[in-house]
Coordinates of N, CA and C and ligand atoms in Angstrom, one line a residue:
M8 N 3.0 -5.2 -6.9 CA 3.4 -5.4 -5.5 C 2.1 -5.6 -4.7
L9 N 2.3 -6.4 -3.6 CA 1.1 -6.6 -2.7 C 0.6 -5.3 -2.1
V10 N -0.7 -5.2 -2.0 CA -1.3 -4.0 -1.4 C -0.9 -3.8 0.0
T11 N -0.6 -4.9 0.7 CA -0.1 -4.9 2.1 C 1.2 -4.0 2.1
N12 N 2.1 -4.3 1.1 CA 3.3 -3.5 1.1 C 3.1 -2.0 0.7
H13 N 2.1 -1.8 -0.1 CA 1.7 -0.4 -0.4 C 1.2 0.3 0.9
V14 N 0.4 -0.4 1.6 CA -0.1 0.2 2.9 C 1.1 0.5 3.8
L15 N 2.1 -0.5 4.0 CA 3.2 -0.2 4.9 C 4.1 0.9 4.4
S16 N 4.3 0.9 3.1 CA 5.2 2.0 2.6 C 4.5 3.4 2.7
G17 N 3.1 3.3 2.6 CA 2.4 4.6 2.8 C 2.5 5.0 4.3
A18 N 2.6 4.1 5.2 CA 2.8 4.5 6.6 C 4.1 5.2 6.8
V19 N 5.1 4.6 6.1 CA 6.5 5.2 6.2 C 6.4 6.7 5.6
I20 N 5.7 6.8 4.5 CA 5.6 8.2 3.9 C 4.9 9.1 4.8
G21 N 3.8 8.7 5.4 CA 3.0 9.5 6.2 C 3.8 10.0 7.5
A22 N 4.5 9.0 8.1 CA 5.3 9.3 9.3 C 6.5 10.3 8.9
A23 N 7.0 10.2 7.7 CA 8.1 11.0 7.3 C 7.5 12.4 6.9
A24 N 6.4 12.5 6.2 CA 5.9 13.7 5.7 C 5.2 14.5 6.8
K25 N 4.6 13.9 7.8 CA 4.0 14.5 8.9 C 2.8 15.4 8.6
R26 N 2.5 15.6 7.3 CA 1.3 16.4 6.9 C 0.5 15.6 6.0
P27 N -0.9 15.6 6.2 CA -1.7 14.7 5.4 C -1.7 14.8 3.9
L28 N -1.8 16.1 3.4 CA -1.9 16.2 2.0 C -0.7 15.8 1.2
P29 N 0.5 16.2 1.6 CA 1.7 15.7 0.9 C 1.8 14.2 1.1
A30 N 1.5 13.7 2.3 CA 1.5 12.2 2.5 C 0.6 11.5 1.5
F31 N -0.6 12.0 1.3 CA -1.5 11.4 0.4 C -1.0 11.4 -1.0
L32 N -0.5 12.5 -1.5 CA -0.1 12.7 -2.9 C 1.2 11.8 -3.1
V33 N 2.1 11.9 -2.2 CA 3.4 11.1 -2.4 C 3.0 9.6 -2.3
G34 N 2.0 9.3 -1.4 CA 1.6 7.9 -1.3 C 1.1 7.4 -2.7
I35 N 0.3 8.2 -3.4 CA -0.2 7.7 -4.7 C 1.0 7.5 -5.6
A36 N 1.9 8.5 -5.7 CA 3.0 8.4 -6.6 C 3.9 7.2 -6.2
S37 N 4.0 6.9 -4.9 CA 4.8 5.8 -4.5 C 4.3 4.4 -5.0
H38 N 3.0 4.4 -5.2 CA 2.3 3.1 -5.6 C 2.9 2.8 -7.0
F39 N 2.9 3.8 -7.9 CA 3.3 3.5 -9.3 C 4.8 3.3 -9.3
A40 N 5.6 4.0 -8.5 CA 7.0 3.8 -8.4 C 7.4 2.4 -8.0
L41 N 6.7 1.9 -6.9 CA 7.0 0.6 -6.4 C 6.6 -0.5 -7.3
D42 N 5.5 -0.3 -8.1 CA 5.0 -1.3 -9.0 C 6.0 -1.5 -10.2
T43 N 6.9 -0.5 -10.4 CA 7.9 -0.7 -11.5 C 9.0 -1.5 -11.0
L44 N 9.2 -1.7 -9.7 CA 10.3 -2.5 -9.2 C 9.9 -4.0 -9.2
P45 N 10.9 -4.9 -9.3 CA 10.7 -6.3 -9.4 C 9.8 -6.7 -8.2
H46 N 8.7 -7.4 -8.4 CA 7.9 -7.9 -7.3 C 7.2 -9.2 -7.7
W47 N 6.5 -9.8 -6.8 CA 5.8 -11.1 -6.9 C 4.6 -10.9 -7.8
G48 N 4.3 -11.9 -8.7 CA 3.1 -11.8 -9.5 C 3.2 -12.8 -10.6
K49 N 2.5 -12.5 -11.7 CA 2.4 -13.5 -12.9 C 1.7 -14.7 -12.4
W50 N 0.4 -14.7 -12.2 CA -0.4 -15.8 -11.7 C -0.7 -16.8 -12.8
D51 N -0.8 -18.1 -12.5 CA -1.1 -19.1 -13.4 C -2.5 -18.9 -14.0
D52 N -3.5 -18.6 -13.1 CA -4.8 -18.4 -13.6 C -5.6 -17.5 -12.6
E53 N -6.8 -17.2 -13.0 CA -7.6 -16.3 -12.2 C -7.8 -16.8 -10.8
K54 N -7.9 -18.1 -10.6 CA -8.2 -18.7 -9.3 C -7.0 -18.4 -8.4
E55 N -5.8 -18.5 -8.9 CA -4.6 -18.2 -8.1 C -4.6 -16.7 -7.8
F56 N -4.9 -15.9 -8.8 CA -4.9 -14.5 -8.6 C -5.9 -14.1 -7.4
F57 N -7.1 -14.7 -7.4 CA -8.1 -14.3 -6.4 C -7.6 -14.8 -5.0
R58 N -7.0 -16.0 -5.0 CA -6.6 -16.5 -3.7 C -5.6 -15.5 -3.1
V59 N -4.6 -15.0 -3.9 CA -3.6 -14.1 -3.4 C -4.3 -12.7 -3.1
A60 N -5.1 -12.3 -4.0 CA -5.7 -11.0 -3.8 C -6.6 -10.9 -2.6
V61 N -7.4 -11.9 -2.3 CA -8.2 -11.9 -1.1 C -7.3 -11.9 0.2
A62 N -6.4 -12.8 0.2 CA -5.5 -12.9 1.4 C -4.7 -11.5 1.6
D63 N -4.3 -11.0 0.4 CA -3.5 -9.7 0.5 C -4.4 -8.6 0.9
G64 N -5.6 -8.5 0.4 CA -6.5 -7.5 0.8 C -6.8 -7.5 2.3
L65 N -7.0 -8.7 2.8 CA -7.3 -8.8 4.3 C -6.0 -8.5 5.1
A66 N -4.8 -8.9 4.6 CA -3.6 -8.6 5.3 C -3.4 -7.1 5.2
G67 N -3.7 -6.4 4.1 CA -3.6 -5.0 4.0 C -4.5 -4.2 5.0
L68 N -5.7 -4.7 5.1 CA -6.6 -4.1 6.1 C -6.1 -4.3 7.5
A69 N -5.6 -5.5 7.8 CA -5.0 -5.7 9.1 C -3.8 -4.8 9.4
A70 N -3.0 -4.7 8.4 CA -1.8 -3.8 8.5 C -2.2 -2.3 8.8
M71 N -3.3 -1.9 8.1 CA -3.8 -0.5 8.4 C -4.3 -0.4 9.8
A72 N -5.0 -1.4 10.3 CA -5.5 -1.4 11.7 C -4.4 -1.4 12.7
V73 N -3.3 -2.2 12.4 CA -2.2 -2.3 13.4 C -1.5 -1.0 13.4
V74 N -1.2 -0.4 12.2 CA -0.4 0.9 12.1 C -1.3 2.0 12.7
T75 N -2.6 2.0 12.5 CA -3.4 3.1 13.0 C -3.4 3.0 14.6
R76 N -3.5 1.8 15.1 CA -3.5 1.6 16.5 C -2.1 2.1 17.1
A77 N -1.0 1.7 16.4 CA 0.3 2.1 16.9 C 0.5 3.6 16.9
V78 N 0.0 4.3 15.8 CA 0.3 5.7 15.7 C -0.6 6.5 16.7
V79 N -1.8 6.0 16.9 CA -2.7 6.6 17.9 C -2.2 6.4 19.3
K80 N -1.7 5.3 19.6 CA -1.1 5.0 20.9 C 0.2 5.8 21.1
A81 N 1.0 5.9 20.1 CA 2.3 6.6 20.2 C 2.1 8.1 20.3
G82 N 1.0 8.6 19.6 CA 0.8 10.1 19.5 C 0.6 10.7 20.8
E83 N 1.2 11.8 21.1 CA 0.9 12.7 22.2 C -0.5 13.2 22.1
P84 N -1.2 13.4 23.2 CA -2.5 14.0 23.0 C -2.3 15.5 22.5
G85 N -3.3 16.0 21.8 CA -3.1 17.3 21.2 C -2.9 17.3 19.7
S86 N -2.7 18.5 19.2 CA -2.7 18.6 17.7 C -1.5 17.9 17.0
P87 N -0.3 18.0 17.6 CA 0.8 17.3 16.8 C 0.6 15.8 16.7
G88 N 0.1 15.2 17.7 CA -0.2 13.7 17.6 C -1.3 13.5 16.6
R89 N -2.3 14.3 16.6 CA -3.4 14.1 15.7 C -3.0 14.3 14.2
R90 N -2.1 15.3 14.0 CA -1.6 15.6 12.7 C -0.7 14.4 12.2
L91 N 0.1 13.8 13.1 CA 0.9 12.6 12.7 C -0.1 11.5 12.3
T92 N -1.1 11.3 13.1 CA -2.1 10.2 12.8 C -2.7 10.4 11.5
A93 N -3.2 11.6 11.2 CA -3.8 11.9 10.0 C -2.9 11.7 8.8
A94 N -1.6 12.1 9.0 CA -0.6 12.0 7.9 C -0.3 10.5 7.6
V95 N -0.2 9.7 8.6 CA 0.0 8.3 8.4 C -1.2 7.6 7.7
L96 N -2.4 8.0 8.2 CA -3.6 7.4 7.5 C -3.7 7.9 6.1
A97 N -3.4 9.1 5.8 CA -3.4 9.7 4.4 C -2.4 9.0 3.6
G98 N -1.2 8.8 4.1 CA -0.1 8.1 3.3 C -0.6 6.7 3.0
M99 N -1.2 5.9 3.9 CA -1.6 4.6 3.7 C -2.7 4.6 2.6
A100 N -3.7 5.5 2.8 CA -4.8 5.6 1.8 C -4.3 5.9 0.4
G101 N -3.5 6.9 0.3 CA -3.0 7.2 -1.0 C -2.2 6.1 -1.7
A102 N -1.4 5.4 -0.9 CA -0.5 4.4 -1.4 C -1.4 3.1 -1.9
A103 N -2.5 2.9 -1.2 CA -3.3 1.7 -1.5 C -4.3 2.0 -2.7
M104 N -4.6 3.3 -2.9 CA -5.7 3.7 -3.7 C -5.7 3.1 -5.2
P105 N -4.5 3.2 -5.9 CA -4.6 2.7 -7.2 C -5.0 1.2 -7.3
D106 N -4.9 0.4 -6.3 CA -5.3 -1.0 -6.3 C -6.8 -1.2 -6.0
L107 N -7.5 -0.1 -5.7 CA -8.9 -0.3 -5.3 C -9.8 -0.5 -6.5
D108 N -9.3 -0.2 -7.7 CA -10.1 -0.3 -8.9 C -10.7 -1.7 -9.1
K109 N -9.8 -2.7 -8.9 CA -10.2 -4.1 -9.2 C -11.3 -4.6 -8.2
P110 N -11.1 -4.5 -6.9 CA -12.2 -4.9 -6.0 C -13.5 -4.1 -6.2
S111 N -13.3 -2.8 -6.5 CA -14.5 -2.0 -6.7 C -15.3 -2.5 -7.9
H112 N -14.6 -2.8 -9.0 CA -15.2 -3.3 -10.2 C -15.9 -4.6 -10.0
L113 N -15.2 -5.5 -9.2 CA -15.7 -6.9 -9.0 C -16.9 -6.8 -8.0
L114 N -16.8 -6.1 -6.9 CA -17.8 -6.1 -5.9 C -18.9 -5.1 -6.1
L115 N -18.6 -4.0 -6.7 CA -19.6 -3.0 -6.9 C -20.0 -2.7 -8.3
G116 N -19.3 -3.4 -9.2 CA -19.6 -3.2 -10.6 C -19.2 -1.8 -11.1
H117 N -18.3 -1.1 -10.5 CA -18.0 0.2 -10.8 C -16.5 0.4 -10.8
K118 N -16.0 0.9 -12.0 CA -14.6 1.2 -12.1 C -14.3 2.5 -11.5
L119 N -13.2 2.6 -10.7 CA -12.9 3.9 -10.0 C -12.1 4.8 -10.9
W120 N -11.1 4.2 -11.7 CA -10.2 5.0 -12.4 C -10.4 4.9 -13.9
P121 N -10.0 6.0 -14.6 CA -10.1 5.9 -16.1 C -9.3 4.8 -16.7
D122 N -9.7 4.3 -17.8 CA -9.0 3.2 -18.5 C -7.5 3.5 -18.7
A123 N -7.2 4.7 -19.0 CA -5.8 5.1 -19.3 C -5.0 4.8 -18.0
V124 N -5.5 5.2 -16.9 CA -4.8 5.0 -15.6 C -4.6 3.5 -15.4
N125 N -5.7 2.7 -15.6 CA -5.6 1.2 -15.4 C -4.6 0.6 -16.4
R126 N -4.6 1.1 -17.6 CA -3.7 0.6 -18.6 C -2.2 0.8 -18.2
L127 N -2.0 2.1 -17.8 CA -0.6 2.4 -17.4 C -0.2 1.6 -16.2
H128 N -1.1 1.4 -15.2 CA -0.9 0.6 -14.0 C -0.6 -0.8 -14.4
G129 N -1.2 -1.4 -15.4 CA -1.0 -2.7 -15.8 C 0.4 -2.9 -16.5
R130 N 0.7 -1.8 -17.3 CA 1.9 -1.9 -18.2 C 3.2 -1.8 -17.4
I131 N 3.2 -1.1 -16.2 CA 4.4 -0.8 -15.5 C 4.9 -2.0 -14.6
Q132 N 4.0 -3.0 -14.4 CA 4.3 -4.1 -13.5 C 5.6 -4.8 -13.9
N133 N 6.4 -5.1 -12.9 CA 7.6 -5.9 -13.1 C 7.4 -7.2 -12.2
E134 N 6.7 -8.2 -12.8 CA 6.3 -9.3 -11.9 C 6.9 -10.6 -12.4
A135 N 7.1 -11.5 -11.4 CA 7.6 -12.8 -11.7 C 7.2 -13.7 -10.5
P136 N 6.9 -15.0 -10.8 CA 6.6 -15.9 -9.7 C 7.8 -16.1 -8.8
N137 N 7.7 -16.7 -7.7 CA 8.8 -17.1 -6.8 C 9.5 -15.8 -6.2
R138 N 8.8 -14.7 -6.1 CA 9.4 -13.6 -5.5 C 8.7 -13.2 -4.1
F139 N 7.9 -14.2 -3.6 CA 7.2 -13.8 -2.4 C 8.1 -13.5 -1.2
V140 N 9.0 -14.5 -0.9 CA 9.9 -14.3 0.2 C 11.0 -13.3 -0.1
S141 N 11.6 -13.5 -1.3 CA 12.8 -12.7 -1.6 C 12.5 -11.2 -1.8
H142 N 11.3 -10.9 -2.2 CA 10.9 -9.5 -2.5 C 9.8 -9.0 -1.6
E143 N 8.7 -9.6 -1.6 CA 7.5 -9.1 -0.8 C 7.7 -9.1 0.7
L144 N 8.2 -10.3 1.2 CA 8.4 -10.4 2.6 C 9.5 -9.5 3.1
V145 N 10.6 -9.4 2.3 CA 11.7 -8.6 2.7 C 11.3 -7.1 2.7
A146 N 10.5 -6.7 1.7 CA 10.0 -5.3 1.6 C 9.0 -5.1 2.8
A147 N 8.2 -6.0 3.1 CA 7.2 -5.8 4.2 C 8.0 -5.6 5.5
A148 N 9.0 -6.4 5.8 CA 9.8 -6.3 7.0 C 10.4 -4.9 7.0
G149 N 11.0 -4.5 5.9 CA 11.7 -3.2 5.9 C 10.8 -2.0 6.1
F150 N 9.6 -2.1 5.4 CA 8.6 -1.0 5.5 C 8.1 -0.9 7.0
A151 N 7.8 -2.1 7.5 CA 7.1 -2.2 8.9 C 8.1 -1.7 9.9
L152 N 9.4 -2.1 9.8 CA 10.4 -1.6 10.8 C 10.6 -0.1 10.7
T153 N 10.7 0.4 9.4 CA 11.0 1.8 9.2 C 9.8 2.6 9.7
A154 N 8.6 2.2 9.4 CA 7.4 2.9 9.9 C 7.3 2.9 11.4
A155 N 7.6 1.8 12.0 CA 7.6 1.7 13.5 C 8.6 2.7 14.1
A156 N 9.8 2.7 13.5 CA 10.9 3.6 14.0 C 10.5 5.0 13.9
L157 N 10.0 5.4 12.7 CA 9.6 6.8 12.4 C 8.5 7.2 13.4
I158 N 7.5 6.4 13.5 CA 6.3 6.7 14.3 C 6.8 6.9 15.8
R159 N 7.7 6.0 16.2 CA 8.1 6.1 17.6 C 8.9 7.4 17.8
R160 N 9.8 7.8 16.8 CA 10.6 9.0 16.9 C 9.8 10.2 16.8
R161 N 8.9 10.3 15.8 CA 8.0 11.5 15.7 C 7.2 11.7 16.9
A162 N 6.6 10.6 17.4 CA 5.7 10.7 18.6 C 6.5 11.2 19.8
A163 N 7.8 10.9 19.9 CA 8.6 11.2 21.1 C 8.9 12.7 21.1
R164 N 8.7 13.4 20.0 CA 9.0 14.9 20.0 C 7.9 15.7 20.7
Ligands
LIG29 ZN1 -0.5 -1.6 -8.2

């Protein structure tokens, strides 16, 4: 699944959990759960993989920035607002983390996770081409709308 969708689902988890540590841990678990569901993938070659990965990485960072701005803006001043912000950030970070191994290995020459984790991560993928609109975009819209609604509701309390 696109890392952008992991970021958005992590925002949903953070806004629902309201506490950073559970949001972070559930975010990590959600990554593996979502990767087992049918999603877009199975690239023709490395070049296509990189094109998608770079665009997706940038979109994921943009999504993090937009969600962070929204939760900071929506949050009441004081500790409840700060806790919601921290929970949403922790949810997004946890949910995106399993996908950081590849860019870290390519850019820094350093693998973040043990081989066993990366093998499991690779084995659980349920990928097929032609699922961008039907799966990834639909999921992105669902996660973004849910995150926005939760953040608005939590912040209103
Ligand atoms: Zn993944």
